[in-house]
């Protein structure tokens, strides 16, 4: 049985019994809020004023479940309502994606089968996942699936969820690999996480061999699963490494999506990110550049002549990164700052 935390804002002047318990009949969407219990104590109630201000907040735990014989359409509507109440901006889409995952079908299947009845087991699993989404757990962690560069990847809470902006890094590497073809190119994917970049490169070019490096053993376990899924073990070599320390030979391309979120920005992140994605893969220090600043001096020791370096950076870190590269790597040439689809700083590239 799923427990939903709801924030209740009483109307001005409305008295509320903090110990209220009640039952309601099945709603039109086939869901049942079976019982409600306040998160506040009876002592809290006695110490409160007799009337509540408009901004008063009471957290309650609501036992919510789908009714027997609930249909696909009813389940989606009920879940959408719960998610909208939790201020999930993509409520209906999330409700559909989660149900498609539970049923093992494509989302398009749902549109033609609104009257299909869920089994009790399916309804129970769906309810639990919806409740986790109400708590802002990302959909990708609920379904263990994320598409990146047209490739289906396994993800869980041990790794960051790949973002569309990171596909810009893959584009840069594939362009360079094409220029150098048919010559083999060695690529170092630093901070590989789920292996998204490494897998995307290997799936889209034949002349790249990749060292996928990460300091986290847990992250490498996820990357290994994705590498094995696409039978890329001969071209992607996974290594536990602090940045480039374990790299066995010099490479032609270094690509990295390292932690670059500042301490202040981290505190302001949406709960979907801050409360669930691994902080180690996000936090880059007070200015967000601590990890990248450690990487840059290592590059000349691990790169071949004319190597390409492609780094993802924060939305406003372009000027600081340009200055850092010029200071720490005065030999760097063709330094370029690339902006994402929203016009924000996102990628810096240069050659050594």
mmCIF file of C-alpha atoms in Angstrom:
data_model
loop_
_atom_site.group_PDB
_atom_site.id
_atom_site.type_symbol
_atom_site.label_atom_id
_atom_site.label_comp_id
_atom_site.label_asym_id
_atom_site.label_seq_id
_atom_site.Cartn_x
_atom_site.Cartn_y
_atom_site.Cartn_z
ATOM 1 C CA UNK A 1 0.000 0.000 0.000
ATOM 2 C CA UNK A 2 1.428 3.368 -1.028
ATOM 3 C CA UNK A 3 1.844 6.330 1.276
ATOM 4 C CA UNK A 4 1.471 9.775 -0.282
ATOM 5 C CA UNK A 5 2.795 12.849 1.567
ATOM 6 C CA UNK A 6 0.466 15.737 0.821
ATOM 7 C CA UNK A 7 0.837 19.383 1.753
ATOM 8 C CA UNK A 8 -2.497 20.770 2.862
ATOM 9 C CA UNK A 9 -3.100 24.528 2.965
ATOM 10 C CA UNK A 10 -6.271 25.236 4.988
ATOM 11 C CA UNK A 11 -8.471 28.163 4.055
ATOM 12 C CA UNK A 12 -8.078 31.258 6.174
ATOM 13 C CA UNK A 13 -9.889 30.905 9.454
ATOM 14 C CA UNK A 14 -10.533 27.212 8.927
ATOM 15 C CA UNK A 15 -10.100 24.976 11.977
ATOM 16 C CA UNK A 16 -8.601 21.575 11.359
ATOM 17 C CA UNK A 17 -8.597 18.504 13.519
ATOM 18 C CA UNK A 18 -4.989 17.314 13.401
ATOM 19 C CA UNK A 19 -6.090 13.805 14.273
ATOM 20 C CA UNK A 20 -8.773 13.491 11.628
ATOM 21 C CA UNK A 21 -9.237 10.073 10.084
ATOM 22 C CA UNK A 22 -11.732 9.349 7.346
ATOM 23 C CA UNK A 23 -12.555 7.203 4.379
ATOM 24 C CA UNK A 24 -13.843 8.221 0.963
ATOM 25 C CA UNK A 25 -15.499 6.274 -1.814
ATOM 26 C CA UNK A 26 -13.675 5.321 -4.980
ATOM 27 C CA UNK A 27 -13.097 8.384 -7.137
ATOM 28 C CA UNK A 28 -13.912 8.715 -10.843
ATOM 29 C CA UNK A 29 -10.350 7.773 -11.742
ATOM 30 C CA UNK A 30 -10.447 4.501 -9.903
ATOM 31 C CA UNK A 31 -8.221 5.614 -7.044
ATOM 32 C CA UNK A 32 -8.892 5.410 -3.330
ATOM 33 C CA UNK A 33 -7.417 7.760 -0.735
ATOM 34 C CA UNK A 34 -8.162 5.237 2.003
ATOM 35 C CA UNK A 35 -7.072 7.093 5.099
ATOM 36 C CA UNK A 36 -5.387 10.317 6.100
ATOM 37 C CA UNK A 37 -3.276 10.973 9.153
ATOM 38 C CA UNK A 38 -1.581 14.240 10.010
ATOM 39 C CA UNK A 39 2.166 14.571 10.290
ATOM 40 C CA UNK A 40 1.695 17.005 13.175
ATOM 41 C CA UNK A 41 1.288 15.865 16.769
ATOM 42 C CA UNK A 42 -1.671 16.532 19.045
ATOM 43 C CA UNK A 43 0.595 18.744 21.156
ATOM 44 C CA UNK A 44 1.386 20.754 18.034
ATOM 45 C CA UNK A 45 -2.315 21.243 17.508
ATOM 46 C CA UNK A 46 -2.917 22.489 21.042
ATOM 47 C CA UNK A 47 -0.045 24.940 20.804
ATOM 48 C CA UNK A 48 -1.256 26.371 17.490
ATOM 49 C CA UNK A 49 -3.544 29.342 17.321
ATOM 50 C CA UNK A 50 -7.244 28.712 16.924
ATOM 51 C CA UNK A 51 -7.171 29.967 13.364
ATOM 52 C CA UNK A 52 -4.552 29.371 10.684
ATOM 53 C CA UNK A 53 -3.025 31.869 8.317
ATOM 54 C CA UNK A 54 -3.390 31.282 4.599
ATOM 55 C CA UNK A 55 0.206 30.136 4.285
ATOM 56 C CA UNK A 56 -0.063 27.539 7.034
ATOM 57 C CA UNK A 57 1.155 24.122 5.936
ATOM 58 C CA UNK A 58 0.234 20.729 7.328
ATOM 59 C CA UNK A 59 1.972 17.652 6.031
ATOM 60 C CA UNK A 60 -0.261 14.608 5.945
ATOM 61 C CA UNK A 61 0.272 11.018 4.990
ATOM 62 C CA UNK A 62 -2.408 9.712 2.642
ATOM 63 C CA UNK A 63 -2.773 6.021 1.972
ATOM 64 C CA UNK A 64 -3.528 5.878 -1.749
ATOM 65 C CA UNK A 65 -4.221 2.917 -3.953
ATOM 66 C CA UNK A 66 -5.883 2.099 -7.243
ATOM 67 C CA UNK A 67 -9.200 0.296 -7.058
ATOM 68 C CA UNK A 68 -9.784 -3.231 -8.294
ATOM 69 C CA UNK A 69 -10.312 -3.597 -12.044
ATOM 70 C CA UNK A 70 -8.886 -0.146 -12.764
ATOM 71 C CA UNK A 71 -8.379 0.479 -16.467
ATOM 72 C CA UNK A 72 -5.348 1.945 -18.227
ATOM 73 C CA UNK A 73 -7.159 5.234 -18.798
ATOM 74 C CA UNK A 74 -8.339 5.497 -15.207
ATOM 75 C CA UNK A 75 -4.909 4.654 -13.839
ATOM 76 C CA UNK A 76 -3.243 7.329 -15.951
ATOM 77 C CA UNK A 77 -5.814 9.944 -14.937
ATOM 78 C CA UNK A 78 -5.483 9.076 -11.248
ATOM 79 C CA UNK A 79 -1.680 9.155 -11.370
ATOM 80 C CA UNK A 80 -1.677 12.407 -13.324
ATOM 81 C CA UNK A 81 -3.799 14.041 -10.646
ATOM 82 C CA UNK A 82 -1.489 12.856 -7.875
ATOM 83 C CA UNK A 83 1.566 14.116 -9.765
ATOM 84 C CA UNK A 84 -0.007 17.479 -10.539
ATOM 85 C CA UNK A 85 -0.748 17.911 -6.839
ATOM 86 C CA UNK A 86 2.976 17.381 -6.224
ATOM 87 C CA UNK A 87 3.821 20.130 -8.759
ATOM 88 C CA UNK A 88 5.339 17.714 -11.269
ATOM 89 C CA UNK A 89 5.331 19.741 -14.498
ATOM 90 C CA UNK A 90 5.341 16.653 -16.721
ATOM 91 C CA UNK A 91 2.622 14.859 -14.769
ATOM 92 C CA UNK A 92 0.679 13.178 -17.600
ATOM 93 C CA UNK A 93 3.776 12.237 -19.562
ATOM 94 C CA UNK A 94 5.362 10.737 -16.453
ATOM 95 C CA UNK A 95 2.178 8.828 -15.622
ATOM 96 C CA UNK A 96 2.178 7.343 -19.111
ATOM 97 C CA UNK A 97 5.874 6.495 -19.218
ATOM 98 C CA UNK A 98 5.727 4.780 -15.835
ATOM 99 C CA UNK A 99 2.648 2.735 -16.738
ATOM 100 C CA UNK A 100 4.171 1.693 -20.075
ATOM 101 C CA UNK A 101 7.208 0.494 -18.122
ATOM 102 C CA UNK A 102 5.067 -1.494 -15.689
ATOM 103 C CA UNK A 103 3.108 -3.130 -18.502
ATOM 104 C CA UNK A 104 6.184 -3.718 -20.667
ATOM 105 C CA UNK A 105 4.733 -1.882 -23.664
ATOM 106 C CA UNK A 106 5.492 1.219 -25.724
ATOM 107 C CA UNK A 107 3.802 4.425 -24.607
ATOM 108 C CA UNK A 108 1.874 4.510 -27.900
ATOM 109 C CA UNK A 109 0.226 1.211 -26.903
ATOM 110 C CA UNK A 110 -1.539 2.948 -24.034
ATOM 111 C CA UNK A 111 -3.469 5.279 -26.334
ATOM 112 C CA UNK A 112 -5.195 2.369 -28.074
ATOM 113 C CA UNK A 113 -5.895 0.365 -24.911
ATOM 114 C CA UNK A 114 -7.513 2.788 -22.456
ATOM 115 C CA UNK A 115 -10.095 0.168 -21.482
ATOM 116 C CA UNK A 116 -7.533 -2.552 -20.758
ATOM 117 C CA UNK A 117 -7.778 -3.665 -17.127
ATOM 118 C CA UNK A 118 -4.683 -3.777 -14.931
ATOM 119 C CA UNK A 119 -4.040 -6.869 -12.871
ATOM 120 C CA UNK A 120 -3.836 -6.366 -9.102
ATOM 121 C CA UNK A 121 -0.071 -6.865 -9.267
ATOM 122 C CA UNK A 122 0.336 -4.316 -12.051
ATOM 123 C CA UNK A 123 -1.816 -1.808 -10.183
ATOM 124 C CA UNK A 124 0.247 -2.275 -7.029
ATOM 125 C CA UNK A 125 3.591 -1.819 -8.795
ATOM 126 C CA UNK A 126 2.270 1.214 -10.662
ATOM 127 C CA UNK A 127 1.005 2.792 -7.457
ATOM 128 C CA UNK A 128 4.357 2.385 -5.728
ATOM 129 C CA UNK A 129 6.263 3.930 -8.645
ATOM 130 C CA UNK A 130 3.857 6.863 -8.885
ATOM 131 C CA UNK A 131 4.305 7.546 -5.183
ATOM 132 C CA UNK A 132 8.080 7.561 -5.642
ATOM 133 C CA UNK A 133 7.634 10.050 -8.479
ATOM 134 C CA UNK A 134 5.443 12.188 -6.208
ATOM 135 C CA UNK A 135 8.511 12.350 -3.967
ATOM 136 C CA UNK A 136 10.378 13.705 -7.037
ATOM 137 C CA UNK A 137 12.430 10.614 -7.753
ATOM 138 C CA UNK A 138 13.380 10.925 -11.450
ATOM 139 C CA UNK A 139 11.463 8.795 -13.920
ATOM 140 C CA UNK A 140 14.731 7.424 -15.321
ATOM 141 C CA UNK A 141 15.530 5.880 -11.932
ATOM 142 C CA UNK A 142 12.032 4.398 -11.690
ATOM 143 C CA UNK A 143 12.196 2.768 -15.112
ATOM 144 C CA UNK A 144 15.999 2.235 -15.152
ATOM 145 C CA UNK A 145 15.982 3.566 -18.695
ATOM 146 C CA UNK A 146 17.224 6.694 -20.452
ATOM 147 C CA UNK A 147 17.666 7.381 -24.145
ATOM 148 C CA UNK A 148 20.912 9.104 -25.100
ATOM 149 C CA UNK A 149 22.053 9.757 -28.645
ATOM 150 C CA UNK A 150 19.338 7.384 -29.854
ATOM 151 C CA UNK A 151 20.608 4.585 -27.610
ATOM 152 C CA UNK A 152 18.709 2.986 -24.727
ATOM 153 C CA UNK A 153 20.841 3.027 -21.584
ATOM 154 C CA UNK A 154 20.404 1.437 -18.176
ATOM 155 C CA UNK A 155 20.653 3.950 -15.321
ATOM 156 C CA UNK A 156 20.132 3.893 -11.577
ATOM 157 C CA UNK A 157 21.002 6.088 -8.609
ATOM 158 C CA UNK A 158 24.699 5.194 -8.810
ATOM 159 C CA UNK A 159 25.102 7.454 -11.857
ATOM 160 C CA UNK A 160 23.921 10.750 -13.254
ATOM 161 C CA UNK A 161 21.065 10.666 -15.734
ATOM 162 C CA UNK A 162 22.485 11.560 -19.179
ATOM 163 C CA UNK A 163 21.303 14.940 -20.484
ATOM 164 C CA UNK A 164 20.620 15.976 -24.091
ATOM 165 C CA UNK A 165 23.252 18.728 -23.799
ATOM 166 C CA UNK A 166 25.942 16.107 -23.280
ATOM 167 C CA UNK A 167 25.255 14.816 -26.776
ATOM 168 C CA UNK A 168 27.212 17.871 -27.950
ATOM 169 C CA UNK A 169 30.367 16.203 -26.634
ATOM 170 C CA UNK A 170 29.663 13.095 -28.691
ATOM 171 C CA UNK A 171 29.171 15.223 -31.805
ATOM 172 C CA UNK A 172 32.592 16.835 -31.330
ATOM 173 C CA UNK A 173 34.345 13.494 -30.851
ATOM 174 C CA UNK A 174 32.627 11.855 -33.828
ATOM 175 C CA UNK A 175 33.604 14.772 -36.072
ATOM 176 C CA UNK A 176 37.248 14.429 -35.035
ATOM 177 C CA UNK A 177 37.179 10.654 -35.465
ATOM 178 C CA UNK A 178 35.769 11.077 -38.971
ATOM 179 C CA UNK A 179 38.515 13.548 -39.879
ATOM 180 C CA UNK A 180 41.176 11.068 -38.718
ATOM 181 C CA UNK A 181 39.589 8.003 -40.341
ATOM 182 C CA UNK A 182 40.570 5.382 -41.296
ATOM 183 C CA UNK A 183 43.344 5.822 -38.734
ATOM 184 C CA UNK A 184 42.447 4.414 -35.326
ATOM 185 C CA UNK A 185 41.908 6.996 -32.605
ATOM 186 C CA UNK A 186 42.262 6.420 -28.871
ATOM 187 C CA UNK A 187 39.695 8.214 -26.738
ATOM 188 C CA UNK A 188 39.637 8.793 -22.981
ATOM 189 C CA UNK A 189 36.130 9.324 -21.583
ATOM 190 C CA UNK A 190 36.868 10.785 -18.163
ATOM 191 C CA UNK A 191 34.116 10.450 -15.563
ATOM 192 C CA UNK A 192 32.200 8.007 -17.731
ATOM 193 C CA UNK A 193 29.350 7.420 -15.256
ATOM 194 C CA UNK A 194 26.763 5.289 -17.034
ATOM 195 C CA UNK A 195 29.096 4.982 -20.012
ATOM 196 C CA UNK A 196 26.740 7.087 -22.130
ATOM 197 C CA UNK A 197 29.436 9.009 -24.016
ATOM 198 C CA UNK A 198 31.668 5.982 -24.553
ATOM 199 C CA UNK A 199 28.823 3.802 -25.812
ATOM 200 C CA UNK A 200 27.503 6.535 -28.113
ATOM 201 C CA UNK A 201 30.952 7.050 -29.641
ATOM 202 C CA UNK A 202 31.564 3.338 -30.143
ATOM 203 C CA UNK A 203 28.114 2.810 -31.664
ATOM 204 C CA UNK A 204 28.602 5.588 -34.206
ATOM 205 C CA UNK A 205 32.180 5.189 -35.418
ATOM 206 C CA UNK A 206 34.367 2.190 -36.161
ATOM 207 C CA UNK A 207 37.826 3.710 -35.750
ATOM 208 C CA UNK A 208 37.571 4.723 -32.079
ATOM 209 C CA UNK A 209 38.807 2.683 -29.131
ATOM 210 C CA UNK A 210 37.789 4.133 -25.796
ATOM 211 C CA UNK A 211 39.112 4.075 -22.262
ATOM 212 C CA UNK A 212 36.120 4.785 -20.012
ATOM 213 C CA UNK A 213 37.437 6.082 -16.694
ATOM 214 C CA UNK A 214 35.649 6.758 -13.435
ATOM 215 C CA UNK A 215 36.742 7.020 -9.818
ATOM 216 C CA UNK A 216 33.505 5.353 -8.693
ATOM 217 C CA UNK A 217 33.415 1.563 -8.721
ATOM 218 C CA UNK A 218 29.619 1.743 -8.513
ATOM 219 C CA UNK A 219 29.416 3.928 -11.603
ATOM 220 C CA UNK A 220 31.684 1.550 -13.509
ATOM 221 C CA UNK A 221 29.317 -1.311 -12.681
ATOM 222 C CA UNK A 222 26.518 0.563 -14.436
ATOM 223 C CA UNK A 223 28.780 1.425 -17.370
ATOM 224 C CA UNK A 224 29.807 -2.222 -17.655
ATOM 225 C CA UNK A 225 26.175 -3.261 -17.937
ATOM 226 C CA UNK A 226 25.635 -0.856 -20.843
ATOM 227 C CA UNK A 227 28.862 -1.879 -22.554
ATOM 228 C CA UNK A 228 27.900 -5.541 -22.317
ATOM 229 C CA UNK A 229 24.372 -4.860 -23.554
ATOM 230 C CA UNK A 230 25.793 -3.642 -26.852
ATOM 231 C CA UNK A 231 28.709 -6.108 -26.956
ATOM 232 C CA UNK A 232 31.294 -3.315 -26.995
ATOM 233 C CA UNK A 233 33.771 -4.897 -24.581
ATOM 234 C CA UNK A 234 36.508 -5.133 -27.228
ATOM 235 C CA UNK A 235 36.383 -1.407 -27.982
ATOM 236 C CA UNK A 236 35.518 0.125 -24.603
ATOM 237 C CA UNK A 237 37.922 -0.566 -21.743
ATOM 238 C CA UNK A 238 36.603 0.316 -18.286
ATOM 239 C CA UNK A 239 39.109 1.525 -15.714
ATOM 240 C CA UNK A 240 38.725 2.767 -12.166
ATOM 241 C CA UNK A 241 40.770 5.933 -12.140
ATOM 242 C CA UNK A 242 41.064 9.337 -10.499
ATOM 243 C CA UNK A 243 40.872 11.399 -13.696
ATOM 244 C CA UNK A 244 43.677 10.217 -16.025
ATOM 245 C CA UNK A 245 45.868 8.508 -13.418
ATOM 246 C CA UNK A 246 45.189 4.929 -14.600
ATOM 247 C CA UNK A 247 45.289 5.654 -18.334
ATOM 248 C CA UNK A 248 47.716 3.052 -19.794
ATOM 249 C CA UNK A 249 48.755 4.962 -22.928
ATOM 250 C CA UNK A 250 48.537 8.353 -24.553
ATOM 251 C CA UNK A 251 45.292 9.185 -26.334
ATOM 252 C CA UNK A 252 44.181 11.281 -29.291
ATOM 253 C CA UNK A 253 40.964 12.611 -27.777
ATOM 254 C CA UNK A 254 39.925 13.413 -24.217
ATOM 255 C CA UNK A 255 36.229 13.925 -23.577
ATOM 256 C CA UNK A 256 34.878 14.647 -20.104
ATOM 257 C CA UNK A 257 31.638 15.529 -18.383
ATOM 258 C CA UNK A 258 33.089 16.145 -14.936
ATOM 259 C CA UNK A 259 31.408 17.673 -11.854
ATOM 260 C CA UNK A 260 30.961 21.415 -12.423
ATOM 261 C CA UNK A 261 28.000 22.499 -10.258
ATOM 262 C CA UNK A 262 28.885 25.227 -7.761
ATOM 263 C CA UNK A 263 27.997 24.900 -4.093
ATOM 264 C CA UNK A 264 25.398 27.675 -4.390
ATOM 265 C CA UNK A 265 23.831 26.245 -7.532
ATOM 266 C CA UNK A 266 23.686 22.805 -5.935
ATOM 267 C CA UNK A 267 21.535 24.095 -3.086
ATOM 268 C CA UNK A 268 19.153 25.643 -5.619
ATOM 269 C CA UNK A 269 18.794 22.541 -7.800
ATOM 270 C CA UNK A 270 15.410 20.929 -8.292
ATOM 271 C CA UNK A 271 14.774 18.136 -5.749
ATOM 272 C CA UNK A 272 14.694 15.636 -8.627
ATOM 273 C CA UNK A 273 18.431 16.262 -9.051
ATOM 274 C CA UNK A 274 19.655 17.366 -5.628
ATOM 275 C CA UNK A 275 17.924 14.660 -3.611
ATOM 276 C CA UNK A 276 18.549 11.692 -5.909
ATOM 277 C CA UNK A 277 21.493 12.039 -8.284
ATOM 278 C CA UNK A 278 24.969 11.332 -6.832
ATOM 279 C CA UNK A 279 26.457 14.517 -5.368
ATOM 280 C CA UNK A 280 29.976 13.274 -6.106
ATOM 281 C CA UNK A 281 29.200 13.474 -9.818
ATOM 282 C CA UNK A 282 27.725 16.979 -9.558
ATOM 283 C CA UNK A 283 29.681 19.100 -7.099
ATOM 284 C CA UNK A 284 32.712 20.926 -8.456
ATOM 285 C CA UNK A 285 33.565 23.153 -5.499
ATOM 286 C CA UNK A 286 32.756 26.811 -4.696
ATOM 287 C CA UNK A 287 33.211 27.939 -8.323
ATOM 288 C CA UNK A 288 32.393 24.567 -9.878
ATOM 289 C CA UNK A 289 35.827 24.199 -11.482
ATOM 290 C CA UNK A 290 37.869 22.292 -8.887
ATOM 291 C CA UNK A 291 37.818 18.927 -10.689
ATOM 292 C CA UNK A 292 38.421 20.411 -14.135
ATOM 293 C CA UNK A 293 41.335 22.418 -12.714
ATOM 294 C CA UNK A 294 42.917 19.125 -11.584
ATOM 295 C CA UNK A 295 42.408 17.551 -15.004
ATOM 296 C CA UNK A 296 44.007 20.242 -17.168
ATOM 297 C CA UNK A 297 47.626 19.870 -15.914
ATOM 298 C CA UNK A 298 47.393 16.087 -16.483
ATOM 299 C CA UNK A 299 46.512 16.407 -20.166
ATOM 300 C CA UNK A 300 50.026 16.975 -21.634
ATOM 301 C CA UNK A 301 51.258 13.830 -19.858
ATOM 302 C CA UNK A 302 48.527 11.617 -21.304
ATOM 303 C CA UNK A 303 47.797 13.043 -24.754
ATOM 304 C CA UNK A 304 49.428 12.624 -28.136
ATOM 305 C CA UNK A 305 50.468 15.622 -30.208
ATOM 306 C CA UNK A 306 47.495 17.599 -31.602
ATOM 307 C CA UNK A 307 45.091 15.792 -29.281
ATOM 308 C CA UNK A 308 41.553 17.160 -29.079
ATOM 309 C CA UNK A 309 40.077 17.934 -25.637
ATOM 310 C CA UNK A 310 36.312 18.385 -25.225
ATOM 311 C CA UNK A 311 34.873 19.356 -21.834
ATOM 312 C CA UNK A 312 31.337 20.017 -20.651
ATOM 313 C CA UNK A 313 31.037 23.080 -18.406
ATOM 314 C CA UNK A 314 28.415 25.031 -16.489
ATOM 315 C CA UNK A 315 25.999 27.489 -18.069
ATOM 316 C CA UNK A 316 28.016 30.568 -17.040
ATOM 317 C CA UNK A 317 31.559 29.199 -16.774
ATOM 318 C CA UNK A 318 32.767 30.057 -20.290
ATOM 319 C CA UNK A 319 34.940 33.112 -19.454
ATOM 320 C CA UNK A 320 36.490 31.446 -16.391
ATOM 321 C CA UNK A 321 37.250 28.278 -18.376
ATOM 322 C CA UNK A 322 38.850 30.190 -21.235
ATOM 323 C CA UNK A 323 41.111 31.974 -18.757
ATOM 324 C CA UNK A 324 41.952 28.721 -16.966
ATOM 325 C CA UNK A 325 42.923 26.929 -20.187
ATOM 326 C CA UNK A 326 45.098 29.834 -21.326
ATOM 327 C CA UNK A 327 46.806 29.945 -17.921
ATOM 328 C CA UNK A 328 47.339 26.236 -17.259
ATOM 329 C CA UNK A 329 47.830 25.149 -20.867
ATOM 330 C CA UNK A 330 49.523 28.010 -22.714
ATOM 331 C CA UNK A 331 50.349 25.603 -25.560
ATOM 332 C CA UNK A 332 46.658 24.975 -26.278
ATOM 333 C CA UNK A 333 45.366 26.082 -29.681
ATOM 334 C CA UNK A 334 41.996 26.371 -31.438
ATOM 335 C CA UNK A 335 40.236 27.111 -28.164
ATOM 336 C CA UNK A 336 36.498 27.311 -28.789
ATOM 337 C CA UNK A 337 33.471 27.881 -26.587
ATOM 338 C CA UNK A 338 30.276 26.189 -27.717
ATOM 339 C CA UNK A 339 26.797 27.100 -26.513
ATOM 340 C CA UNK A 340 23.831 24.783 -26.109
ATOM 341 C CA UNK A 341 20.390 25.096 -27.668
ATOM 342 C CA UNK A 342 19.409 27.677 -25.064
ATOM 343 C CA UNK A 343 22.396 29.855 -25.860
ATOM 344 C CA UNK A 344 24.264 29.009 -22.653
ATOM 345 C CA UNK A 345 27.915 28.059 -22.235
ATOM 346 C CA UNK A 346 28.110 24.271 -22.398
ATOM 347 C CA UNK A 347 31.265 22.917 -24.068
ATOM 348 C CA UNK A 348 34.857 24.090 -24.406
ATOM 349 C CA UNK A 349 37.227 22.420 -26.856
ATOM 350 C CA UNK A 350 40.889 22.907 -27.744
ATOM 351 C CA UNK A 351 43.898 21.110 -29.133
ATOM 352 C CA UNK A 352 47.231 20.447 -27.459
#
